[in-house]
């Protein structure tokens, strides 16, 4: 029988919404807080629109939204420019570190899934739109809960962030993994799926725990069965449209999904 290891050598995971922070809440709340400190009210939907990008790129994309651009000009007397991005990033640092630490609980099944992949001989890497400083409270908490990737690549540690494939290239080079067709990229955001596609990886979208649904586990559970099904169907559709080869609810479903893919390839 064909195993996962027969098909793949490494899995590259995203962080918020994929392995930690069910609902990908920390970056949304931190962006809202940072903009508010500079006189601009941002809605959750607006903050989520470009989730997964390096945070400076995310802020630039938010400024491209016409309503936010108008609100910034009204509050600050000038159009948003690179200096404005720097001001938001300066305000973002403290709430991002605080909230990332507060929401660093592993998504159920993350530790078990990565342990099973390691047992089969796969390497475990991760990449994120967070800066290294923003990750400082997450990494030790994740390790305490049983999740410590072989390598972590953060935003701004490559010349370009997502949707470029450079963070995956860096992880593959440092861990000695090739070809990229033997790498799995797991992500909850469209831009993260695009990153995996651009690298030539097998891509797995996460629908329930991440940015597409955008709800904590209790909030998701509180929905009616019909509401939950509709939300997750819409999230899965967006991830497939972004190029996901497979879509799962959470990382807890990853190993069975990859086993089924290996069986399919084995004929």
CSV table of C-alpha atoms in Angstrom, one decimal:
chain,number,residue,atom,x,y,z
A,1,UNK,CA,0.0,0.0,0.0
A,2,UNK,CA,1.3,3.5,-0.9
A,3,UNK,CA,2.1,5.6,2.1
A,4,UNK,CA,2.3,9.3,2.7
A,5,UNK,CA,6.1,9.0,2.7
A,6,UNK,CA,6.1,7.4,-0.7
A,7,UNK,CA,4.6,10.7,-2.1
A,8,UNK,CA,5.8,13.5,0.2
A,9,UNK,CA,9.0,14.5,2.1
A,10,UNK,CA,7.9,17.6,3.9
A,11,UNK,CA,4.8,19.5,5.1
A,12,UNK,CA,4.9,23.3,5.4
A,13,UNK,CA,2.3,24.7,7.8
A,14,UNK,CA,0.9,28.2,8.2
A,15,UNK,CA,0.4,29.3,11.8
A,16,UNK,CA,-2.7,31.4,12.8
A,17,UNK,CA,-5.8,29.6,11.7
A,18,UNK,CA,-3.9,26.5,10.7
A,19,UNK,CA,-2.0,25.2,13.7
A,20,UNK,CA,-2.8,27.8,16.3
A,21,UNK,CA,-5.5,30.5,17.0
A,22,UNK,CA,-8.7,28.8,15.9
A,23,UNK,CA,-10.5,31.5,13.8
A,24,UNK,CA,-7.3,33.4,13.0
A,25,UNK,CA,-8.4,36.1,15.5
A,26,UNK,CA,-5.1,37.6,16.7
A,27,UNK,CA,-4.1,39.4,13.4
A,28,UNK,CA,-7.5,40.7,12.8
A,29,UNK,CA,-7.9,42.2,16.3
A,30,UNK,CA,-4.4,43.6,16.3
A,31,UNK,CA,-4.9,45.4,12.9
A,32,UNK,CA,-8.2,46.8,14.1
A,33,UNK,CA,-6.5,48.1,17.3
A,34,UNK,CA,-3.5,49.5,15.4
A,35,UNK,CA,-5.7,51.5,12.9
A,36,UNK,CA,-8.0,52.7,15.7
A,37,UNK,CA,-4.9,54.1,17.6
A,38,UNK,CA,-4.3,56.3,14.5
A,39,UNK,CA,-7.9,57.4,14.2
A,40,UNK,CA,-9.3,54.9,11.6
A,41,UNK,CA,-12.1,52.4,12.4
A,42,UNK,CA,-11.6,49.2,10.5
A,43,UNK,CA,-14.2,46.5,10.2
A,44,UNK,CA,-13.3,42.8,10.7
A,45,UNK,CA,-14.2,42.0,7.1
A,46,UNK,CA,-11.8,44.7,5.9
A,47,UNK,CA,-9.0,43.4,8.1
A,48,UNK,CA,-9.5,39.8,6.9
A,49,UNK,CA,-9.5,40.6,3.2
A,50,UNK,CA,-5.8,40.2,2.6
A,51,UNK,CA,-5.0,37.8,5.5
A,52,UNK,CA,-1.9,35.7,5.1
A,53,UNK,CA,0.4,38.3,3.6
A,54,UNK,CA,3.4,39.7,5.4
A,55,UNK,CA,2.0,42.2,7.8
A,56,UNK,CA,3.5,45.2,6.0
A,57,UNK,CA,2.1,44.0,2.7
A,58,UNK,CA,-1.2,43.4,4.5
A,59,UNK,CA,-1.3,47.0,5.7
A,60,UNK,CA,-0.5,48.3,2.2
A,61,UNK,CA,-3.3,46.2,0.8
A,62,UNK,CA,-5.7,47.6,3.4
A,63,UNK,CA,-4.8,51.1,2.3
A,64,UNK,CA,-5.8,50.1,-1.2
A,65,UNK,CA,-9.4,49.6,0.0
A,66,UNK,CA,-11.1,52.8,-0.9
A,67,UNK,CA,-13.1,53.2,2.3
A,68,UNK,CA,-10.0,52.8,4.5
A,69,UNK,CA,-8.0,55.2,2.2
A,70,UNK,CA,-10.7,57.8,2.6
A,71,UNK,CA,-10.9,57.3,6.4
A,72,UNK,CA,-7.1,57.6,6.7
A,73,UNK,CA,-7.1,60.9,4.7
A,74,UNK,CA,-9.9,62.2,6.8
A,75,UNK,CA,-8.1,61.3,10.1
A,76,UNK,CA,-4.6,62.2,9.1
A,77,UNK,CA,-5.0,65.0,6.5
A,78,UNK,CA,-3.0,63.2,3.7
A,79,UNK,CA,-3.2,60.1,1.6
A,80,UNK,CA,-1.6,57.0,2.9
A,81,UNK,CA,2.0,56.5,1.8
A,82,UNK,CA,4.9,54.4,2.9
A,83,UNK,CA,5.3,56.5,6.0
A,84,UNK,CA,1.7,55.7,6.9
A,85,UNK,CA,2.5,52.0,6.5
A,86,UNK,CA,5.4,52.5,8.9
A,87,UNK,CA,3.1,54.3,11.4
A,88,UNK,CA,0.6,51.4,11.4
A,89,UNK,CA,3.4,48.8,11.7
A,90,UNK,CA,4.8,50.6,14.7
A,91,UNK,CA,1.3,50.6,16.4
A,92,UNK,CA,0.8,47.0,15.3
A,93,UNK,CA,3.8,45.5,17.0
A,94,UNK,CA,2.6,45.6,20.7
A,95,UNK,CA,-1.0,44.3,20.2
A,96,UNK,CA,0.2,41.7,17.7
A,97,UNK,CA,2.7,40.2,20.2
A,98,UNK,CA,0.2,40.4,23.0
A,99,UNK,CA,-2.7,38.9,21.1
A,100,UNK,CA,-0.6,36.3,19.3
A,101,UNK,CA,0.4,35.0,22.8
A,102,UNK,CA,-3.1,35.1,24.1
A,103,UNK,CA,-4.4,33.0,21.1
A,104,UNK,CA,-1.5,30.6,20.8
A,105,UNK,CA,-3.5,27.5,21.8
A,106,UNK,CA,-2.9,24.7,19.3
A,107,UNK,CA,-5.8,23.8,17.1
A,108,UNK,CA,-7.0,20.4,18.3
A,109,UNK,CA,-5.2,17.7,16.5
A,110,UNK,CA,-2.2,19.8,15.4
A,111,UNK,CA,0.3,18.1,17.7
A,112,UNK,CA,-0.9,14.6,16.9
A,113,UNK,CA,-0.9,15.2,13.2
A,114,UNK,CA,2.6,16.5,13.1
A,115,UNK,CA,3.8,13.7,15.3
A,116,UNK,CA,2.3,11.1,13.0
A,117,UNK,CA,3.9,12.8,10.0
A,118,UNK,CA,7.3,12.7,11.7
A,119,UNK,CA,6.8,9.0,12.5
A,120,UNK,CA,6.5,8.4,8.8
A,121,UNK,CA,9.8,10.3,8.1
A,122,UNK,CA,8.4,13.7,6.9
A,123,UNK,CA,10.0,17.0,7.9
A,124,UNK,CA,7.8,19.7,9.4
A,125,UNK,CA,8.4,23.3,8.4
A,126,UNK,CA,6.3,26.4,8.8
A,127,UNK,CA,6.0,29.9,7.4
A,128,UNK,CA,4.0,32.9,8.4
A,129,UNK,CA,3.1,36.4,7.7
A,130,UNK,CA,4.1,37.3,11.2
A,131,UNK,CA,7.5,38.9,11.8
A,132,UNK,CA,10.1,37.1,14.0
A,133,UNK,CA,9.2,39.5,16.8
A,134,UNK,CA,5.5,38.7,16.5
A,135,UNK,CA,6.3,35.0,16.8
A,136,UNK,CA,8.3,35.4,20.1
A,137,UNK,CA,5.4,34.5,22.4
A,138,UNK,CA,3.9,31.8,20.1
A,139,UNK,CA,6.9,29.5,19.6
A,140,UNK,CA,7.5,28.6,23.2
A,141,UNK,CA,3.8,28.2,23.9
A,142,UNK,CA,3.3,25.9,20.9
A,143,UNK,CA,6.4,23.9,21.9
A,144,UNK,CA,4.9,23.4,25.4
A,145,UNK,CA,1.8,22.0,23.7
A,146,UNK,CA,3.8,19.6,21.6
A,147,UNK,CA,4.3,21.4,18.3
A,148,UNK,CA,7.8,22.5,17.3
A,149,UNK,CA,8.5,22.6,13.6
A,150,UNK,CA,12.0,21.8,12.3
A,151,UNK,CA,12.1,25.3,10.8
A,152,UNK,CA,10.1,28.5,11.0
A,153,UNK,CA,10.3,31.1,8.2
A,154,UNK,CA,8.9,34.5,9.1
A,155,UNK,CA,7.8,37.5,7.0
A,156,UNK,CA,10.7,39.7,5.8
A,157,UNK,CA,13.2,36.9,6.0
A,158,UNK,CA,12.9,36.5,2.3
A,159,UNK,CA,12.9,39.2,-0.4
A,160,UNK,CA,9.2,38.8,-1.0
A,161,UNK,CA,6.3,37.4,1.0
A,162,UNK,CA,3.2,35.6,-0.1
A,163,UNK,CA,1.9,34.9,-2.7
A,164,UNK,CA,5.6,34.5,-3.8
A,165,UNK,CA,7.0,31.0,-3.1
A,166,UNK,CA,10.2,32.3,-1.5
A,167,UNK,CA,9.4,31.3,2.1
A,168,UNK,CA,8.7,27.7,0.9
A,169,UNK,CA,11.9,27.8,-1.2
A,170,UNK,CA,13.9,28.9,1.9
A,171,UNK,CA,12.4,26.1,4.0
A,172,UNK,CA,13.1,23.5,1.3
A,173,UNK,CA,16.7,24.7,0.8
A,174,UNK,CA,17.5,24.8,4.5
A,175,UNK,CA,16.0,21.4,5.2
A,176,UNK,CA,17.3,19.8,2.0
A,177,UNK,CA,14.0,18.9,0.5
A,178,UNK,CA,13.4,18.6,-3.3
A,179,UNK,CA,11.6,18.5,-5.7
A,180,UNK,CA,8.9,20.8,-4.6
A,181,UNK,CA,6.2,18.4,-5.9
A,182,UNK,CA,7.0,16.3,-2.8
A,183,UNK,CA,6.1,19.2,-0.5
A,184,UNK,CA,2.7,19.8,1.0
A,185,UNK,CA,1.6,23.3,1.9
A,186,UNK,CA,-1.2,23.6,4.4
A,187,UNK,CA,-2.9,27.0,4.8
A,188,UNK,CA,-6.2,28.7,5.7
A,189,UNK,CA,-5.9,31.8,3.5
A,190,UNK,CA,-6.2,32.2,-0.2
A,191,UNK,CA,-2.8,33.9,-0.5
A,192,UNK,CA,-1.2,31.0,1.3
A,193,UNK,CA,-2.7,28.5,-1.1
A,194,UNK,CA,-1.4,30.7,-4.0
A,195,UNK,CA,2.1,30.6,-2.3
A,196,UNK,CA,2.0,26.8,-2.4
A,197,UNK,CA,0.8,26.7,-5.9
A,198,UNK,CA,3.5,29.1,-7.0
A,199,UNK,CA,6.1,26.9,-5.4
A,200,UNK,CA,4.8,23.8,-7.2
A,201,UNK,CA,3.6,22.1,-4.0
A,202,UNK,CA,0.6,19.9,-3.2
A,203,UNK,CA,-1.8,22.4,-1.5
A,204,UNK,CA,-4.3,21.7,1.3
A,205,UNK,CA,-6.8,24.3,2.4
A,206,UNK,CA,-8.1,24.5,5.9
A,207,UNK,CA,-11.8,25.7,5.9
A,208,UNK,CA,-13.2,25.5,9.5
A,209,UNK,CA,-10.4,26.8,11.7
A,210,UNK,CA,-9.0,29.7,9.7
A,211,UNK,CA,-9.6,33.0,8.1
A,212,UNK,CA,-12.3,31.8,5.7
A,213,UNK,CA,-14.7,31.0,8.5
A,214,UNK,CA,-13.2,33.5,10.9
A,215,UNK,CA,-14.9,32.1,14.0
A,216,UNK,CA,-13.6,30.7,17.3
A,217,UNK,CA,-14.4,27.1,17.9
A,218,UNK,CA,-17.2,27.9,20.3
A,219,UNK,CA,-18.7,30.4,18.0
A,220,UNK,CA,-18.6,27.9,15.1
A,221,UNK,CA,-20.2,25.3,17.3
A,222,UNK,CA,-23.0,27.7,18.3
A,223,UNK,CA,-24.2,28.0,14.7
A,224,UNK,CA,-27.0,25.9,13.5
A,225,UNK,CA,-26.1,22.8,11.4
A,226,UNK,CA,-27.3,24.6,8.3
A,227,UNK,CA,-25.5,27.8,9.0
A,228,UNK,CA,-22.3,26.0,9.8
A,229,UNK,CA,-22.5,23.9,6.6
A,230,UNK,CA,-23.2,26.9,4.5
A,231,UNK,CA,-20.2,28.8,6.0
A,232,UNK,CA,-17.8,25.9,5.6
A,233,UNK,CA,-19.0,25.2,2.0
A,234,UNK,CA,-18.3,28.9,1.1
A,235,UNK,CA,-14.9,28.7,2.8
A,236,UNK,CA,-14.0,25.5,0.9
A,237,UNK,CA,-15.2,27.0,-2.4
A,238,UNK,CA,-12.9,30.0,-1.9
A,239,UNK,CA,-9.9,27.8,-1.1
A,240,UNK,CA,-10.5,25.6,-4.1
A,241,UNK,CA,-10.9,28.6,-6.3
A,242,UNK,CA,-7.5,29.8,-5.0
A,243,UNK,CA,-6.0,26.5,-6.2
A,244,UNK,CA,-6.2,24.1,-3.2
A,245,UNK,CA,-5.8,20.5,-4.3
A,246,UNK,CA,-7.6,19.3,-1.2
A,247,UNK,CA,-9.7,21.1,1.4
A,248,UNK,CA,-10.1,19.8,5.0
A,249,UNK,CA,-11.9,21.2,8.0
A,250,UNK,CA,-9.0,21.4,10.4
A,251,UNK,CA,-5.4,20.1,10.7
A,252,UNK,CA,-6.8,17.1,12.6
A,253,UNK,CA,-8.1,15.8,9.2
A,254,UNK,CA,-4.7,16.2,7.5
A,255,UNK,CA,-3.2,12.7,7.9
A,256,UNK,CA,-6.3,10.8,6.7
A,257,UNK,CA,-6.6,13.2,3.8
A,258,UNK,CA,-2.9,12.6,2.8
A,259,UNK,CA,-3.3,8.9,3.3
A,260,UNK,CA,-6.3,8.9,0.9
A,261,UNK,CA,-4.2,11.0,-1.6
A,262,UNK,CA,-1.3,8.5,-1.4
A,263,UNK,CA,-3.7,5.6,-1.9
A,264,UNK,CA,-5.2,7.4,-5.0
A,265,UNK,CA,-1.8,7.9,-6.4
A,266,UNK,CA,-0.9,4.3,-5.8
A,267,UNK,CA,-3.8,3.2,-7.8
